[in-house]
GROMACS .gro file of C-alpha atoms in nm:
model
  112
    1UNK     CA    1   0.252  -0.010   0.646
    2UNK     CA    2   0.335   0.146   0.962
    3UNK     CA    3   0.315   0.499   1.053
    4UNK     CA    4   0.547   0.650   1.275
    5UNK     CA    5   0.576   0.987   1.391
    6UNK     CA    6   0.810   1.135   1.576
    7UNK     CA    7   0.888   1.473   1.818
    8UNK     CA    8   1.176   1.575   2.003
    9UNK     CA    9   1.101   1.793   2.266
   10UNK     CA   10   1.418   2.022   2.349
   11UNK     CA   11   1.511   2.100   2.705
   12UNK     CA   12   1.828   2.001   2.954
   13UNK     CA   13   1.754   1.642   2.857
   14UNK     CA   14   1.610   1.589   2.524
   15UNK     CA   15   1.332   1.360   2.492
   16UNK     CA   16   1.212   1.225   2.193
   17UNK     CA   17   0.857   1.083   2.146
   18UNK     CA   18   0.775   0.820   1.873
   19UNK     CA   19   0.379   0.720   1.790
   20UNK     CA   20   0.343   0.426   1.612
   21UNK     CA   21   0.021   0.299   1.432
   22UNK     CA   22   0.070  -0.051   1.327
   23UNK     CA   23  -0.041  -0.157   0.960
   24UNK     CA   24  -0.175  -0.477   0.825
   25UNK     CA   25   0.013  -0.789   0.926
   26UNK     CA   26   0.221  -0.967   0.685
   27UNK     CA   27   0.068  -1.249   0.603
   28UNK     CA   28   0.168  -1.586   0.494
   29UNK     CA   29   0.132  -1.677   0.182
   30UNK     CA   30   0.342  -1.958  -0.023
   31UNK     CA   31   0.476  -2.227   0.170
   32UNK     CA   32   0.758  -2.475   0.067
   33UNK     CA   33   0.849  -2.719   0.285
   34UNK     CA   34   1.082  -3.058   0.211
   35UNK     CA   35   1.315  -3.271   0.287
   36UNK     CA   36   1.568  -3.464   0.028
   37UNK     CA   37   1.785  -3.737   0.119
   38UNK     CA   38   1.762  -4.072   0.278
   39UNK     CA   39   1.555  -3.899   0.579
   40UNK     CA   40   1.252  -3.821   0.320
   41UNK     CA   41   1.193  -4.213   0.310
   42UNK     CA   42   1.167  -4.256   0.652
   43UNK     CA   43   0.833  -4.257   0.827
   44UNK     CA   44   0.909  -4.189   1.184
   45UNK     CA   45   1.107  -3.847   0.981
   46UNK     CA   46   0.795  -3.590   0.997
   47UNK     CA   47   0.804  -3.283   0.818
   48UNK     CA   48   0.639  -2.981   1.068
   49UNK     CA   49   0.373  -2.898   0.788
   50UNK     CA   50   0.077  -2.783   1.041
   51UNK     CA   51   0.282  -2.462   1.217
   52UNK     CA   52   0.340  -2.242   0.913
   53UNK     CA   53  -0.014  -2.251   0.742
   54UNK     CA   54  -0.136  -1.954   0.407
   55UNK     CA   55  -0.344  -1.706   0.547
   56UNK     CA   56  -0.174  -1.681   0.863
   57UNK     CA   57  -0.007  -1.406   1.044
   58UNK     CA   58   0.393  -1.435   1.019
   59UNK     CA   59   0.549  -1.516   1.326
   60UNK     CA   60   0.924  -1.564   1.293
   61UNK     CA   61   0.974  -1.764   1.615
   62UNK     CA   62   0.709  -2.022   1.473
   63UNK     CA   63   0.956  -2.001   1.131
   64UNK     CA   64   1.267  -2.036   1.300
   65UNK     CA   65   1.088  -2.338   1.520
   66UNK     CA   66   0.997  -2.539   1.216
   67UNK     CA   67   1.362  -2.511   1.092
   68UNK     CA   68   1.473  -2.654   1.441
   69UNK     CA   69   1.240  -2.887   1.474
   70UNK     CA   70   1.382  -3.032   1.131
   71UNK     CA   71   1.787  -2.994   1.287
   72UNK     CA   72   1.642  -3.207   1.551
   73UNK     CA   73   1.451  -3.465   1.426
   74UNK     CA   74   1.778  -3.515   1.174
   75UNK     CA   75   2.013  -3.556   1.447
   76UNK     CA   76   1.754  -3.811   1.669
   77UNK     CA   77   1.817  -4.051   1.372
   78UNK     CA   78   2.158  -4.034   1.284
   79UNK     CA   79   2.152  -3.779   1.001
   80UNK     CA   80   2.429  -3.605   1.148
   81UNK     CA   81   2.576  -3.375   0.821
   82UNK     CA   82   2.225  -3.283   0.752
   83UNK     CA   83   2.218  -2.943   0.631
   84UNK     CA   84   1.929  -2.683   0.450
   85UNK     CA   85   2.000  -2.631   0.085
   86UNK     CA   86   1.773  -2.356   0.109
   87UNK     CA   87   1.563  -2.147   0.413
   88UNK     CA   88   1.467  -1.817   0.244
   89UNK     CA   89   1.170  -1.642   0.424
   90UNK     CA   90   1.056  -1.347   0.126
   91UNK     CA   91   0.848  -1.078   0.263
   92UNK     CA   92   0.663  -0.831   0.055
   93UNK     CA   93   0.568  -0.530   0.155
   94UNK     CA   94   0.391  -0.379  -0.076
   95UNK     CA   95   0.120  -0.680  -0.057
   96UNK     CA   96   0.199  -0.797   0.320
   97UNK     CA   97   0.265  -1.130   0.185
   98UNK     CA   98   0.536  -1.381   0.288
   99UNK     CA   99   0.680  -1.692   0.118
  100UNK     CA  100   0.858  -1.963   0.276
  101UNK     CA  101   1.086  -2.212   0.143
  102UNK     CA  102   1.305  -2.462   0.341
  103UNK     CA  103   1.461  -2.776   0.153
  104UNK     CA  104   1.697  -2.980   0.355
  105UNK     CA  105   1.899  -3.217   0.264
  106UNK     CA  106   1.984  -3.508   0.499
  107UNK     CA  107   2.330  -3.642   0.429
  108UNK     CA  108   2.383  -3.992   0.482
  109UNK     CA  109   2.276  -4.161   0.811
  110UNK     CA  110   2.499  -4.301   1.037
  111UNK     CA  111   2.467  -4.579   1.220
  112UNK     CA  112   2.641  -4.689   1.574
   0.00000   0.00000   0.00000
């Protein structure tokens, strides 16, 4: 964990002084990724497995990328009221573990 300490030094402007030590990063650990729905048997419909990967550090914006990249791969072929049934990111703290889990559902495709 972190340790922060803090001072506030008193005067006609107070100014307040934080240290900070980072801890251990959080680390990824369990990884769910899938896809239900007509859009799970179709091949040019590619799950982003190699970005979020055990063992490595967590980096939200790579999380939050993965999610988008499956909103827009669902929308490039038709799967327009594609939605996630579930996109839980767990962190623990006490072992600086995380565990993703996104399941998305496709919906129906539509076709033009």
């Amino acid at each position: 964990h972190a340790v922060i300490e803090t001072r506030v030094a008193d005067g006609e402007v107070p100014r307040l002084t934080l240290r900070i030590k980072p801890g251990e990063p959080v680390r990824l650990r369990d990884i769910t990724l899938q896809v239900n729905g007509p859009a799970a048997e179709l091949q040019a419909f590619r799950v982003p497995r190699n970005t979020l990967k055990p063992g490595a550090v967590l980096n939200h914006g790579q999380y939050e990328a993965v999610k988008q990249r499956i909103l827009n791969q669902a929308s490039r072929y038709g799967f327009f009221d594609g939605r996630f049934e579930r996109q839980r990111l767990a962190i623990n703290p006490d072992t600086n573990a995380a565990d993703v889990e996104l399941a998305f559902n496709s919906g129906p495709r539509d076709v033009l």
